[in-house]
Short mmCIF file of C-alpha atoms in Angstrom, two decimals:
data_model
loop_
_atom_site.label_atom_id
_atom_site.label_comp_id
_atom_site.label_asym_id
_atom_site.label_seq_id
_atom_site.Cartn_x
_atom_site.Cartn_y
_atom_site.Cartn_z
CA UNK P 1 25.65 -12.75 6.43
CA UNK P 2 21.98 -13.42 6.20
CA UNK P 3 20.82 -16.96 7.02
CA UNK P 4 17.69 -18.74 6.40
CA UNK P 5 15.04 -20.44 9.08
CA UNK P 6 12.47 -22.77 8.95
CA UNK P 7 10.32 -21.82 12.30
CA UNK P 8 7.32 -22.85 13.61
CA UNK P 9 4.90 -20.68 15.56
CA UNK P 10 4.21 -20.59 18.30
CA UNK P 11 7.61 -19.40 19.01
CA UNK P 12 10.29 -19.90 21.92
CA UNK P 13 12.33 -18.05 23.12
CA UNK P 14 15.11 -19.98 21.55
CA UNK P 15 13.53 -19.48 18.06
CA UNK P 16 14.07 -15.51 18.88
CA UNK P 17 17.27 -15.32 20.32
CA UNK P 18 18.66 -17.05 17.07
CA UNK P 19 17.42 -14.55 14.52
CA UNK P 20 19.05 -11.40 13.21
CA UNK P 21 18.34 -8.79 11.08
CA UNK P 22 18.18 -9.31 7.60
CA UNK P 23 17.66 -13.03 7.99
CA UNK P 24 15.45 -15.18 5.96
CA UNK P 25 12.52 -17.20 8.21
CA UNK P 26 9.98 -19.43 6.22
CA UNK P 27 7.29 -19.88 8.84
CA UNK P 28 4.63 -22.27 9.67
CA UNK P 29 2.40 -23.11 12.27
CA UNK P 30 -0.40 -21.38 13.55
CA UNK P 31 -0.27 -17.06 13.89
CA UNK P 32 -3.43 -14.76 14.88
CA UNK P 33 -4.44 -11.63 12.35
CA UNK P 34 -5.43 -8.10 13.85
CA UNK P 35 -5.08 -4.40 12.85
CA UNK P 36 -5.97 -1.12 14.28
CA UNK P 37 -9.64 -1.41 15.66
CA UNK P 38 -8.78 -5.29 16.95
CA UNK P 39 -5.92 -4.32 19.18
CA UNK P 40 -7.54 -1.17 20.98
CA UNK P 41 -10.22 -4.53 21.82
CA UNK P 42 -7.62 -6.13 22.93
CA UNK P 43 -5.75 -3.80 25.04
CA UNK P 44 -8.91 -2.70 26.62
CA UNK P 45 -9.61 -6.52 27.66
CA UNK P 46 -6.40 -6.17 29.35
CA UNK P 47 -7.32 -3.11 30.62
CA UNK P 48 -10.30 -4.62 32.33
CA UNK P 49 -8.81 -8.01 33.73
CA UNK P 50 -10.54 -10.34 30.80
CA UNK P 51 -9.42 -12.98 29.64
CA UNK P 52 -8.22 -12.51 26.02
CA UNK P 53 -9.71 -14.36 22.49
CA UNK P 54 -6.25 -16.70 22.29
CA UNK P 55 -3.24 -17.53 23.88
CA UNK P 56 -0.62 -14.66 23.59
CA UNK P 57 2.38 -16.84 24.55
CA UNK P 58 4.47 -17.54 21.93
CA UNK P 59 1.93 -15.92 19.75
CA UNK P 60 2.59 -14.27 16.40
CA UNK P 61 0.53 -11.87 15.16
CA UNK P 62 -0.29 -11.00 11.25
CA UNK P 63 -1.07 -7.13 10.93
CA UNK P 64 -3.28 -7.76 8.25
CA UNK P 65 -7.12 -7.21 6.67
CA UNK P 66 -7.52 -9.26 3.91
CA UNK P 67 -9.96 -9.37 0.94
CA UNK P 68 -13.06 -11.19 1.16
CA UNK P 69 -12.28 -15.33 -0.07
CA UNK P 70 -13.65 -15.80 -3.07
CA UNK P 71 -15.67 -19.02 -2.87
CA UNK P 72 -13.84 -22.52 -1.97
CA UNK P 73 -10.86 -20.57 -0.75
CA UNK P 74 -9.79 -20.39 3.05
CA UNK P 75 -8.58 -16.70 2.62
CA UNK P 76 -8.56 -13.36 -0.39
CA UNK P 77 -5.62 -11.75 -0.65
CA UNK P 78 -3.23 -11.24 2.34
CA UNK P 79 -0.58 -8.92 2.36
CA UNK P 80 1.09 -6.97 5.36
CA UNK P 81 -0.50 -3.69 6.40
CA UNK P 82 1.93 -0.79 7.78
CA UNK P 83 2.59 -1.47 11.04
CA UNK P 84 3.44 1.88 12.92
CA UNK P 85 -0.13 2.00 13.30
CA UNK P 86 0.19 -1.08 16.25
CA UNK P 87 2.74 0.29 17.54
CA UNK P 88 1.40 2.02 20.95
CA UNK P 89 -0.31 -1.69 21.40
CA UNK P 90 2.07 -4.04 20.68
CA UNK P 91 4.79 -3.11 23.94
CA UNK P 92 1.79 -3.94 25.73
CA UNK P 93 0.95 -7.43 24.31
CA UNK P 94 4.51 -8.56 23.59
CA UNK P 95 4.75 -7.66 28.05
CA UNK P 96 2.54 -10.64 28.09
CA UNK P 97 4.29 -13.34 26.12
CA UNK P 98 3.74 -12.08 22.34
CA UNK P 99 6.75 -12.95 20.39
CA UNK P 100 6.67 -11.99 16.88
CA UNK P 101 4.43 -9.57 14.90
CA UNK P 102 4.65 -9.71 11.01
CA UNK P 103 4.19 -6.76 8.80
CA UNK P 104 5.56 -3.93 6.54
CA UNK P 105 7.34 -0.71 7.50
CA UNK P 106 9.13 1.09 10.28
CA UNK P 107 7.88 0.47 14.35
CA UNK P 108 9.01 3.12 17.18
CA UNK P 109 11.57 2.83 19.83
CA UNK P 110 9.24 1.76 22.38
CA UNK P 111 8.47 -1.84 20.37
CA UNK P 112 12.32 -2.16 19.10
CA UNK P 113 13.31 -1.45 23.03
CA UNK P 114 10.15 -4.13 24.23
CA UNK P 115 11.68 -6.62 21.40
CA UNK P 116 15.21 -6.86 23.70
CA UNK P 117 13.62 -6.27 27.29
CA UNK P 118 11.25 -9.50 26.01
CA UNK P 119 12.66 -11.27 23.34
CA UNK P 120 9.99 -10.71 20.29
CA UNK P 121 11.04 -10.63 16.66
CA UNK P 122 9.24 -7.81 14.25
CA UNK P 123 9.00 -9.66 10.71
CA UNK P 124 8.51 -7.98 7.32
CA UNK P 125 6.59 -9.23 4.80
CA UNK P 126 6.41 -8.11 1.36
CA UNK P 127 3.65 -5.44 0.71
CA UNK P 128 1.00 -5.78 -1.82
CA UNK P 129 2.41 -9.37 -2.53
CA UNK P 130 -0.85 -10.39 -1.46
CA UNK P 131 -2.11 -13.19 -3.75
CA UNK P 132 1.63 -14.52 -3.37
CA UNK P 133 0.93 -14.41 0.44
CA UNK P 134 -2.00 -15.90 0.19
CA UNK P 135 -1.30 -19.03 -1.16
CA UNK P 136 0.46 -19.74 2.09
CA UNK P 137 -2.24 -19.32 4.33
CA UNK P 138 -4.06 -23.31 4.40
CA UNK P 139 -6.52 -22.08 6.78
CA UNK P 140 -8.32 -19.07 8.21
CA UNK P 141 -11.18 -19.12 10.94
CA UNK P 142 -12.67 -15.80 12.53
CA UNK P 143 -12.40 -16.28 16.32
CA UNK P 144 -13.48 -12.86 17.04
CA UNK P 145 -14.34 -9.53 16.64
CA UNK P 146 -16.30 -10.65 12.98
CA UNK P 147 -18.14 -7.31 13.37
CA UNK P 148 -14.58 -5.44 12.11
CA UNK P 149 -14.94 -7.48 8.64
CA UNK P 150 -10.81 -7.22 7.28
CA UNK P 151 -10.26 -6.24 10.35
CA UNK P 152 -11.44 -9.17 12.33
CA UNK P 153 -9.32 -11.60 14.40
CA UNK P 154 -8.48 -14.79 12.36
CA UNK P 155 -6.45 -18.16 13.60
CA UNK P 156 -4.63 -18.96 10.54
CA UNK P 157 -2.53 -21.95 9.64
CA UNK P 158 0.19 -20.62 7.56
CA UNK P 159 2.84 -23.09 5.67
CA UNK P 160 6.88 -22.03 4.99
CA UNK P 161 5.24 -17.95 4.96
CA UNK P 162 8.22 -15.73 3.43
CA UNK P 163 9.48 -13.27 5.77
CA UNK P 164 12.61 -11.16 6.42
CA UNK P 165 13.92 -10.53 10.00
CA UNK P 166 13.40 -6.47 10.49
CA UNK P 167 13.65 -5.85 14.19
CA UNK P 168 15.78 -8.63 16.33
CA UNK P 169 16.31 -9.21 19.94
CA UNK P 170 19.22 -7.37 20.29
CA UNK P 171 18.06 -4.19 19.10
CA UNK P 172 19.35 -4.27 15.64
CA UNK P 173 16.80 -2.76 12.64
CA UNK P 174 17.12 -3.97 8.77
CA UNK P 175 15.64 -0.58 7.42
CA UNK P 176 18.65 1.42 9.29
CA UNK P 177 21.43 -1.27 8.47
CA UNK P 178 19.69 -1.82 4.75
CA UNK P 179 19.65 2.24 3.87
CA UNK P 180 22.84 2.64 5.07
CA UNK P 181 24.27 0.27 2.87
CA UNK P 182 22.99 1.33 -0.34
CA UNK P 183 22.68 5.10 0.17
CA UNK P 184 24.92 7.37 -1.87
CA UNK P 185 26.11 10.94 -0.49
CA UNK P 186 27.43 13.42 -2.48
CA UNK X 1 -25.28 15.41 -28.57
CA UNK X 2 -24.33 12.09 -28.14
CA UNK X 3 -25.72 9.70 -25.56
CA UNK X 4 -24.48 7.55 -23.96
CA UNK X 5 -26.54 5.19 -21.67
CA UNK X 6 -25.92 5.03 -17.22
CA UNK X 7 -26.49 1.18 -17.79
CA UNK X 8 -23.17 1.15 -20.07
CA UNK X 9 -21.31 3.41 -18.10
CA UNK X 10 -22.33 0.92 -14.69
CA UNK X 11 -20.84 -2.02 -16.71
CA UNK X 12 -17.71 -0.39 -18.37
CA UNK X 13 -16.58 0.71 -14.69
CA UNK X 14 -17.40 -2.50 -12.54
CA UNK X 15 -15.18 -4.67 -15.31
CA UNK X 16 -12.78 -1.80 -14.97
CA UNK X 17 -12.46 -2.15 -11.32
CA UNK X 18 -12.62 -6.17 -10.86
CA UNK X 19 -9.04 -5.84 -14.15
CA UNK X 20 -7.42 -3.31 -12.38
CA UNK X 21 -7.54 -5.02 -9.10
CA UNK X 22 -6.42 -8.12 -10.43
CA UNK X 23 -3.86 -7.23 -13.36
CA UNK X 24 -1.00 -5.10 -13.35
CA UNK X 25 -0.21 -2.61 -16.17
CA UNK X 26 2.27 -3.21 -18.95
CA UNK X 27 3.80 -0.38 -17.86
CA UNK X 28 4.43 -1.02 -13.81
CA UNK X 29 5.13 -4.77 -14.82
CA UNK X 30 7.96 -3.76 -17.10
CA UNK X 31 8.99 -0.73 -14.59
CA UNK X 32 9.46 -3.92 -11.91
CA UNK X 33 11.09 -6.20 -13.99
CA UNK X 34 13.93 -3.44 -15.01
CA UNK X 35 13.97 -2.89 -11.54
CA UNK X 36 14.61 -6.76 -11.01
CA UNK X 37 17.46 -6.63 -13.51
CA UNK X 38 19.16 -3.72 -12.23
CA UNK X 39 18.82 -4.11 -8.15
CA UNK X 40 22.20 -4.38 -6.57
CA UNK X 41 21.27 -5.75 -2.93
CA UNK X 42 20.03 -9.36 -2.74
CA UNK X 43 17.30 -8.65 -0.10
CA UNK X 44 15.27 -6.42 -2.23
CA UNK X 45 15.82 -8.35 -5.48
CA UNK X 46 14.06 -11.31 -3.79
CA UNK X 47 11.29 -8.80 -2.79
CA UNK X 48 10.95 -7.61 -6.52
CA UNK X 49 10.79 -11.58 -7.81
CA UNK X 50 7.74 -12.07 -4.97
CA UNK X 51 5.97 -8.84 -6.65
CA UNK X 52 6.76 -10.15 -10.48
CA UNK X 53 5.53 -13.27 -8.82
CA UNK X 54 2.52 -12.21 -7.31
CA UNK X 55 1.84 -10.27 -10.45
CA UNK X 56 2.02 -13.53 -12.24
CA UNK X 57 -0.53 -15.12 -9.52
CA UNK X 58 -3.12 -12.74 -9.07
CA UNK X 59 -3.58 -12.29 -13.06
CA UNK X 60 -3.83 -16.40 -13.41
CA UNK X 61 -5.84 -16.58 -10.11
CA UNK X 62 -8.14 -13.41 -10.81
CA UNK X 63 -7.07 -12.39 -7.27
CA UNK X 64 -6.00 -9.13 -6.07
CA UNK X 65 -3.03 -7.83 -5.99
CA UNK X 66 -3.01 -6.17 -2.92
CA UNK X 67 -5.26 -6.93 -0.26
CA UNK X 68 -5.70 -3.44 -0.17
CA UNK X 69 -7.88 -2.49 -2.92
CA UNK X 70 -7.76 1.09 -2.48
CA UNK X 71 -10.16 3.72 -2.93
CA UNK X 72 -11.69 4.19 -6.39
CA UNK X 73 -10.45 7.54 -7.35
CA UNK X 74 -11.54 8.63 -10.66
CA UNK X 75 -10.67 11.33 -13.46
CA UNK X 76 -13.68 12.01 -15.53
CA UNK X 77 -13.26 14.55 -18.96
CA UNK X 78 -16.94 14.94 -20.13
CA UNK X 79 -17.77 16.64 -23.08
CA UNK X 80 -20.38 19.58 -23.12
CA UNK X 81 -22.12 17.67 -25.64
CA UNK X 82 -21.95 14.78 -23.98
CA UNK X 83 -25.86 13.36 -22.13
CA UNK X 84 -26.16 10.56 -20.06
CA UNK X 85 -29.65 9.21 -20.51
CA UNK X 86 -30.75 6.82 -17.58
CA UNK X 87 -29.42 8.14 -14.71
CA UNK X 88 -26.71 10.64 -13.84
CA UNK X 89 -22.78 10.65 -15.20
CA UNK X 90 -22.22 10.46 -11.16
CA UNK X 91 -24.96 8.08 -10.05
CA UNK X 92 -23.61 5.50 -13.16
CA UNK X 93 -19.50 5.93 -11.29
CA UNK X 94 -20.93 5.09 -7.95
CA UNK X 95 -23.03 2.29 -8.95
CA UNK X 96 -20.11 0.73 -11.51
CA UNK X 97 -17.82 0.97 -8.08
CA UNK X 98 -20.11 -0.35 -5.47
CA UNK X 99 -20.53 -3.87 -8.29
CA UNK X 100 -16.79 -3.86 -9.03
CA UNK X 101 -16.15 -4.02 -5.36
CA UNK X 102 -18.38 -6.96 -4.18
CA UNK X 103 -18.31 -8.78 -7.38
CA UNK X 104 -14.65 -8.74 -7.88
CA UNK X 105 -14.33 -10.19 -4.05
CA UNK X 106 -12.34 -6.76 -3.28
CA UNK X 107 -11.96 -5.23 0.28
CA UNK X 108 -14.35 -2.41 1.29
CA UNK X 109 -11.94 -0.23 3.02
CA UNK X 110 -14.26 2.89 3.32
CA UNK X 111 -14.96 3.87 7.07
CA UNK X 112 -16.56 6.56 9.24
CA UNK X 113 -13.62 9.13 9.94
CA UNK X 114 -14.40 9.32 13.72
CA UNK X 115 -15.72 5.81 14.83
CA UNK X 116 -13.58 3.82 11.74
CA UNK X 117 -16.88 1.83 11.58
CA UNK X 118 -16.79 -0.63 8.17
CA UNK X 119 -20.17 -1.37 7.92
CA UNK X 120 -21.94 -3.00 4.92
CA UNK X 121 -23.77 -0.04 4.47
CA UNK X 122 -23.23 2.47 1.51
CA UNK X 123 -20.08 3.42 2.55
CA UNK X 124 -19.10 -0.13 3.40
CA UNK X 125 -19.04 -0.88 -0.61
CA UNK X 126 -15.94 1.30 -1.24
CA UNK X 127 -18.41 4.44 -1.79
CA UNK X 128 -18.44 7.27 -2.33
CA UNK X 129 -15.70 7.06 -5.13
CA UNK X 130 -13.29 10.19 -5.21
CA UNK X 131 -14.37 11.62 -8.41
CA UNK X 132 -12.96 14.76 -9.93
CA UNK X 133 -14.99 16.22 -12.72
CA UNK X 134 -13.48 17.88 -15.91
CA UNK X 135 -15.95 20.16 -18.72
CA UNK X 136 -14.31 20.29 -21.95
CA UNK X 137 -15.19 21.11 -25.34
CA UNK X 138 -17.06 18.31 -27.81
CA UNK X 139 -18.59 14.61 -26.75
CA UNK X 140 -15.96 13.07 -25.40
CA UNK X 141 -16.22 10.88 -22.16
CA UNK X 142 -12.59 10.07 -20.81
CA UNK X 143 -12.52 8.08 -17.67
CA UNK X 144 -9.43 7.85 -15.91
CA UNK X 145 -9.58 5.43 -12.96
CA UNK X 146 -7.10 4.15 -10.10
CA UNK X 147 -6.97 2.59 -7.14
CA UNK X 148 -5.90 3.94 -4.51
CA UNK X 149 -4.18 2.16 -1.17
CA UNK X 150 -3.86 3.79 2.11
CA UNK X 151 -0.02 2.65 2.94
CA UNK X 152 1.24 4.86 -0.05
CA UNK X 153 -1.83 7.98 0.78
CA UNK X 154 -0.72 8.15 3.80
CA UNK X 155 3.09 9.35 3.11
CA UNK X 156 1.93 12.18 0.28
CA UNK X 157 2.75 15.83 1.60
CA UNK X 158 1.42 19.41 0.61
CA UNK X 159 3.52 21.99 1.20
CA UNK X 160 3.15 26.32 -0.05
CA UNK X 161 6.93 26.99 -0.59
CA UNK X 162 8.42 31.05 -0.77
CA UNK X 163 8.84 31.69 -4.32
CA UNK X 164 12.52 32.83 -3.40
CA UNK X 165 12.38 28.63 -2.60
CA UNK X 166 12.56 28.23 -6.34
CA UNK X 167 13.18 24.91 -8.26
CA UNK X 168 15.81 23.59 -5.75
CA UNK X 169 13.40 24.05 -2.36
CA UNK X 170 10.97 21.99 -4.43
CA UNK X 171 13.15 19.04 -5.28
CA UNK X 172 14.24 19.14 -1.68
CA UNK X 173 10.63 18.97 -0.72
CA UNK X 174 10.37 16.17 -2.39
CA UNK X 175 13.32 14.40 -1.27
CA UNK X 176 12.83 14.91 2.58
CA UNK X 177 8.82 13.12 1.92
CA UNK X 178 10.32 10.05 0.41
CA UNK X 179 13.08 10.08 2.81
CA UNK X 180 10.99 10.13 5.76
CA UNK X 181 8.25 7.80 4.63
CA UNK X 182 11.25 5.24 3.99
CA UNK X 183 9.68 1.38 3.98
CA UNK X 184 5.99 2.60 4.97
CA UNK X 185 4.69 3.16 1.47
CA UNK X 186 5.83 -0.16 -0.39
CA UNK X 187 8.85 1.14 -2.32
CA UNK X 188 9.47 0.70 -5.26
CA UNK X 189 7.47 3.81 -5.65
CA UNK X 190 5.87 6.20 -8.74
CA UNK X 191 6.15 9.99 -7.30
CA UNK X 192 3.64 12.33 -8.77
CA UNK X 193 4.74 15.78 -7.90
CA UNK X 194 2.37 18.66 -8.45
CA UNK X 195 3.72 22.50 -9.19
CA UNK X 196 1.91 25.19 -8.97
CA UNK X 197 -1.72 26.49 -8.95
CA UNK X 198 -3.21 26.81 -5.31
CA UNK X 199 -2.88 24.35 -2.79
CA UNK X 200 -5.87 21.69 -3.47
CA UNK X 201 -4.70 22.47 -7.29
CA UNK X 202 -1.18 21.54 -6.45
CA UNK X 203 -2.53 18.08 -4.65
CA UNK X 204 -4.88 17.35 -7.43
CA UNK X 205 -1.93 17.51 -10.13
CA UNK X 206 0.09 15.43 -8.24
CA UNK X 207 -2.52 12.58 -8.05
CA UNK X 208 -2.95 13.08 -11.63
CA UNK X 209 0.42 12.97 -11.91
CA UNK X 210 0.72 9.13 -11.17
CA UNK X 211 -1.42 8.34 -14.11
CA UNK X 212 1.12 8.82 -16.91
CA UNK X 213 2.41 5.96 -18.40
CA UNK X 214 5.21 4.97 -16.53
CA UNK X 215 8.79 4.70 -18.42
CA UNK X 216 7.35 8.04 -20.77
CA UNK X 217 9.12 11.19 -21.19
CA UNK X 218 7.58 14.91 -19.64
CA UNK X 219 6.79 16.73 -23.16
CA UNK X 220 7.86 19.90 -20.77
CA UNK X 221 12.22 19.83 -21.42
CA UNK X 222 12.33 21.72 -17.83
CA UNK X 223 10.04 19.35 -16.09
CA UNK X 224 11.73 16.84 -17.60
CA UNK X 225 14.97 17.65 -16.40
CA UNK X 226 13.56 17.86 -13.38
CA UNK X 227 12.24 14.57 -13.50
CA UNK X 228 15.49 12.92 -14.08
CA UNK X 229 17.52 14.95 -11.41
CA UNK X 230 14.59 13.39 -8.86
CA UNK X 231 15.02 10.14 -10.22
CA UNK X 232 18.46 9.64 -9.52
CA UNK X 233 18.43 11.87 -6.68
CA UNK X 234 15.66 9.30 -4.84
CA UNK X 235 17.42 6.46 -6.11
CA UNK X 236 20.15 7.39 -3.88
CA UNK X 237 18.73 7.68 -0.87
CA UNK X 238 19.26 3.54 -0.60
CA UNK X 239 15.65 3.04 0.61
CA UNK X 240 15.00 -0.58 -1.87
CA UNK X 241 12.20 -2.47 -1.84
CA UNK X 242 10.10 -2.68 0.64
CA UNK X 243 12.79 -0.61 2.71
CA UNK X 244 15.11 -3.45 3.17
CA UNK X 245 17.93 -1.39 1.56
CA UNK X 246 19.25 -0.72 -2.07
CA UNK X 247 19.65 0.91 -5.42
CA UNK X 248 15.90 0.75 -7.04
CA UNK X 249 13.02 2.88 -4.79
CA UNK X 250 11.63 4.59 -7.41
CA UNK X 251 10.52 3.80 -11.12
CA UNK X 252 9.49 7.06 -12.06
CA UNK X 253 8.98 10.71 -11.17
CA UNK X 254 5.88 12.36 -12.92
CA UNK X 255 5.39 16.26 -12.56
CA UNK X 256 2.84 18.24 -13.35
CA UNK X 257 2.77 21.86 -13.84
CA UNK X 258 0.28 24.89 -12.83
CA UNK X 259 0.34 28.52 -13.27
CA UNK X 260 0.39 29.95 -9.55
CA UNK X 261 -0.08 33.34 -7.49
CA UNK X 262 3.00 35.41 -7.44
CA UNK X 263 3.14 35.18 -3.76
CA UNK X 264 3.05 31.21 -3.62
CA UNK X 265 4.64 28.36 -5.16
CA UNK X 266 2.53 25.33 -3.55
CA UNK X 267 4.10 21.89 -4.20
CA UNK X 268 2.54 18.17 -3.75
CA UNK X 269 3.96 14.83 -3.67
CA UNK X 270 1.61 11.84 -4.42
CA UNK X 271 3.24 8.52 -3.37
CA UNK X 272 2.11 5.67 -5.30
CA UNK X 273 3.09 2.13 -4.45
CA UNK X 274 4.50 -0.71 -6.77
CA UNK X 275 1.46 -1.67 -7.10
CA UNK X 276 0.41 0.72 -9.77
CA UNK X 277 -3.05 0.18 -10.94
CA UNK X 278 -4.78 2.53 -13.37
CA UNK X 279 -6.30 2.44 -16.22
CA UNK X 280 -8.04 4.69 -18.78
CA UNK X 281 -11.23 4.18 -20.45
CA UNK X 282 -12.69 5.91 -23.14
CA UNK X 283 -16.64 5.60 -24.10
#
């Protein structure tokens, strides 16, 4: 049966180990955003023995690029972008203390099998809900990369955010369990 | 001939652009709230309230739907007796784009192919716009206009079937693309599947496909048939919303139809997401 959190991020292990697949979480707190072009910068920081733009322990990360704020708001619209596209990056970070990623659609077996070696969570988040999203978000700064516009690395502080457990700790993945439920074979 | 001024044309297609990335159709509202009623599993019924929801938000708000505001991909029926006066038919799309874009606060999500540079250069206003250009008889200008997101793109297939493949290998075709892109392209989805012609003619159709008015009937009684068997056929496949598992992934299956070589039946499938935005304008 699917329960419902109320987490705050960073997050502990113990916040992890708790979750399962196909529960509710309702985060707050402070998570970083970054897509595509801002994790190959951070990898290669890695890479080269730098130290990194913030604090990957704990850390949740928002695979997202939003829409330009219009003015007097702290963020534009903010919905999940697919995530498969992190996926040869985020074993790597999630080595190093990551703990949860949140966005939309299926990740490999290397992330589901660094999830259990590590104890990270993979969140989904609805896509295109991005206005709904949006509201949220209390806070956005860009605290680097500002040259990648959307794609830019933002410290956000995010209030009760609406998110579904996809990938837990022990292996198990909502989009398997979820399909198998509802599909009908002749 | 009838003119028709580039200034008017500019205007018409930036106010087009900031509605449609703000407002959902009638049509994909309604699709989405029949998909609310009827949604068995809990999980993806909550997802379909947050889209209703953010519907609801980004119309009040004037904020976008998505924070992926697509790619303005536009289809244009000119008239032969049809004159722009004040700049060119093409030159008056771009311009109306690059406005709509930055004035409506939406994302430029244009990039170099190689080095994925976004810069606030031409391209870096959402330009060029994918524009496909149709002559026809008499002064009509028909401007068909949608944009289009990258998480639903990405999942669309081409494929040049064996004839011998017939009308089964192409609604297994399209089974095994929505099967495999699963969660990825923001189910619930509209499929546009395109039939025949040659293979860019096939992948044109079926991204002209997803601009039929969603809920309406094929006027074609095969291709509707066929769009019914897909229909339920998808629906079974238990993907849900946002891939979290249940009865309603799809809201509608739209195929359109070309003549093709005898050696070739080329098929298409255009994924569009939930969030469904098109619109049609007429000057």
């Amino acid at each position: 049966m699917s329960k419902t959190y109320h987490l705050t991020a960073p997050l502990s292990e113990e916040d992890v180990v708790q979750l399962k697949a196909g529960d509710i979480v309702y985060l707050s707190g402070v998570i970083y955003t970054a897509r595509d072009a801002a994790h190959k910068k951070l990898v290669d920081l890695l890479d080269a023995g730098k130290e990194l733009p913030f604090d990957m322990k704990g850390a949740v990360i928002y695979f997202v690029g939003p829409t330009p704020p219009k003015p007097g708001d702290p963020i534009g619209s903010a919905g999940p972008t697919t995530s498969y596209r992190m996926d040869s990056y985020s074993p790597r970070l999630i080595s190093i203390g990551q703990k949860g990623m949140i966005g939309k659609g299926k990740r490999n077996q290397d992330v589901i099998d660094a999830c259990v070696k590590y104890k990270a969570i993979y969140f989904g988040a609805t896509g295109g809900a991005g206005a709904l999203l949006a509201r949220q978000i209390k806070s956005a700064e860009v605290i680097a990369y500002p040259e990648l516009g959307p794609e830019a690395i933002r410290r956000l502080e995010v209030v009760d955010f609406p998110l579904t457990v996809v990938n837990d700790s022990y292996g198990a993945d909502l989009y398997k369990i979820g399909r198998e439920q509802y599909e009908i074979k002749d | 001939m009838r003119e028709i001024k580039y200034d008017d044309i500019v205007k018409t297609i930036r106010d087009t652009i900031i509605y449609s990335g703000t407002v959902l159709p009638k049509d994909a509202y309604k699709a989405l709230s029949d998909a609310y009623e009827n949604e068995k599993s809990p999980v993806s019924k909550e997802v379909l309230k947050q889209l209703l929801d953010n519907a609801d938000i980004a119309a009040n708000e004037t904020k976008p739907l998505c924070q992926d505001t697509g790619l303005a991909v536009f289809f244009v029926k000119v008239g032969e007796d049809v004159k722009v006066v004040g700049g060119s038919l093409k030159a008056a799309i771009n311009e109306g784009t690059r406005q709509g874009y930055e004035d409506g606060y939406l994302r430029a999500s244009t990039c170099h192919w190689d080095t994925r540079a976004n810069l606030k250069d031409e391209i870096g206003y959402n330009l060029p716009a994918v524009i496909h250009f149709d002559l026809v008889e008499g002064d009509v200008l028909e401007i068909e206009y949608a944009a289009k997101g990258g998480g639903s793109e990405n999942v669309s297939r081409a494929m040049v079937l064996a004839p011998a493949k017939g009308r089964k290998g192409v609604i297994e075709f399209v089974k095994q693309v929505i099967s495999d892109a699963g969660p990825n392209p923001c189910p619930p989805l509209t499929v546009g599947v395109g039939i025949g012609g040659t293979f860019e003619k096939a992948a044109i159709s079926s991204k002209h496909a997803l601009f039929r008015t969603l809920g309406s009937r094929n006027e074609d009684p095969t291709l509707d048939s066929m769009e019914q068997e897909l229909l339920t056929e998808l629906n079974k496949l238990g993907i849900g919303a946002m891939g979290m598992g249940g009865t309603e992934t799809v809201l509608g299956v739209h195929i359109e139809k070309n003549p093709c070589h005898i050696a070739s039946l080329p098929v298409s499938v255009n994924v569009q997401c939930h969030s469904s935005r098109h619109t049609v304008i007429k000057l």
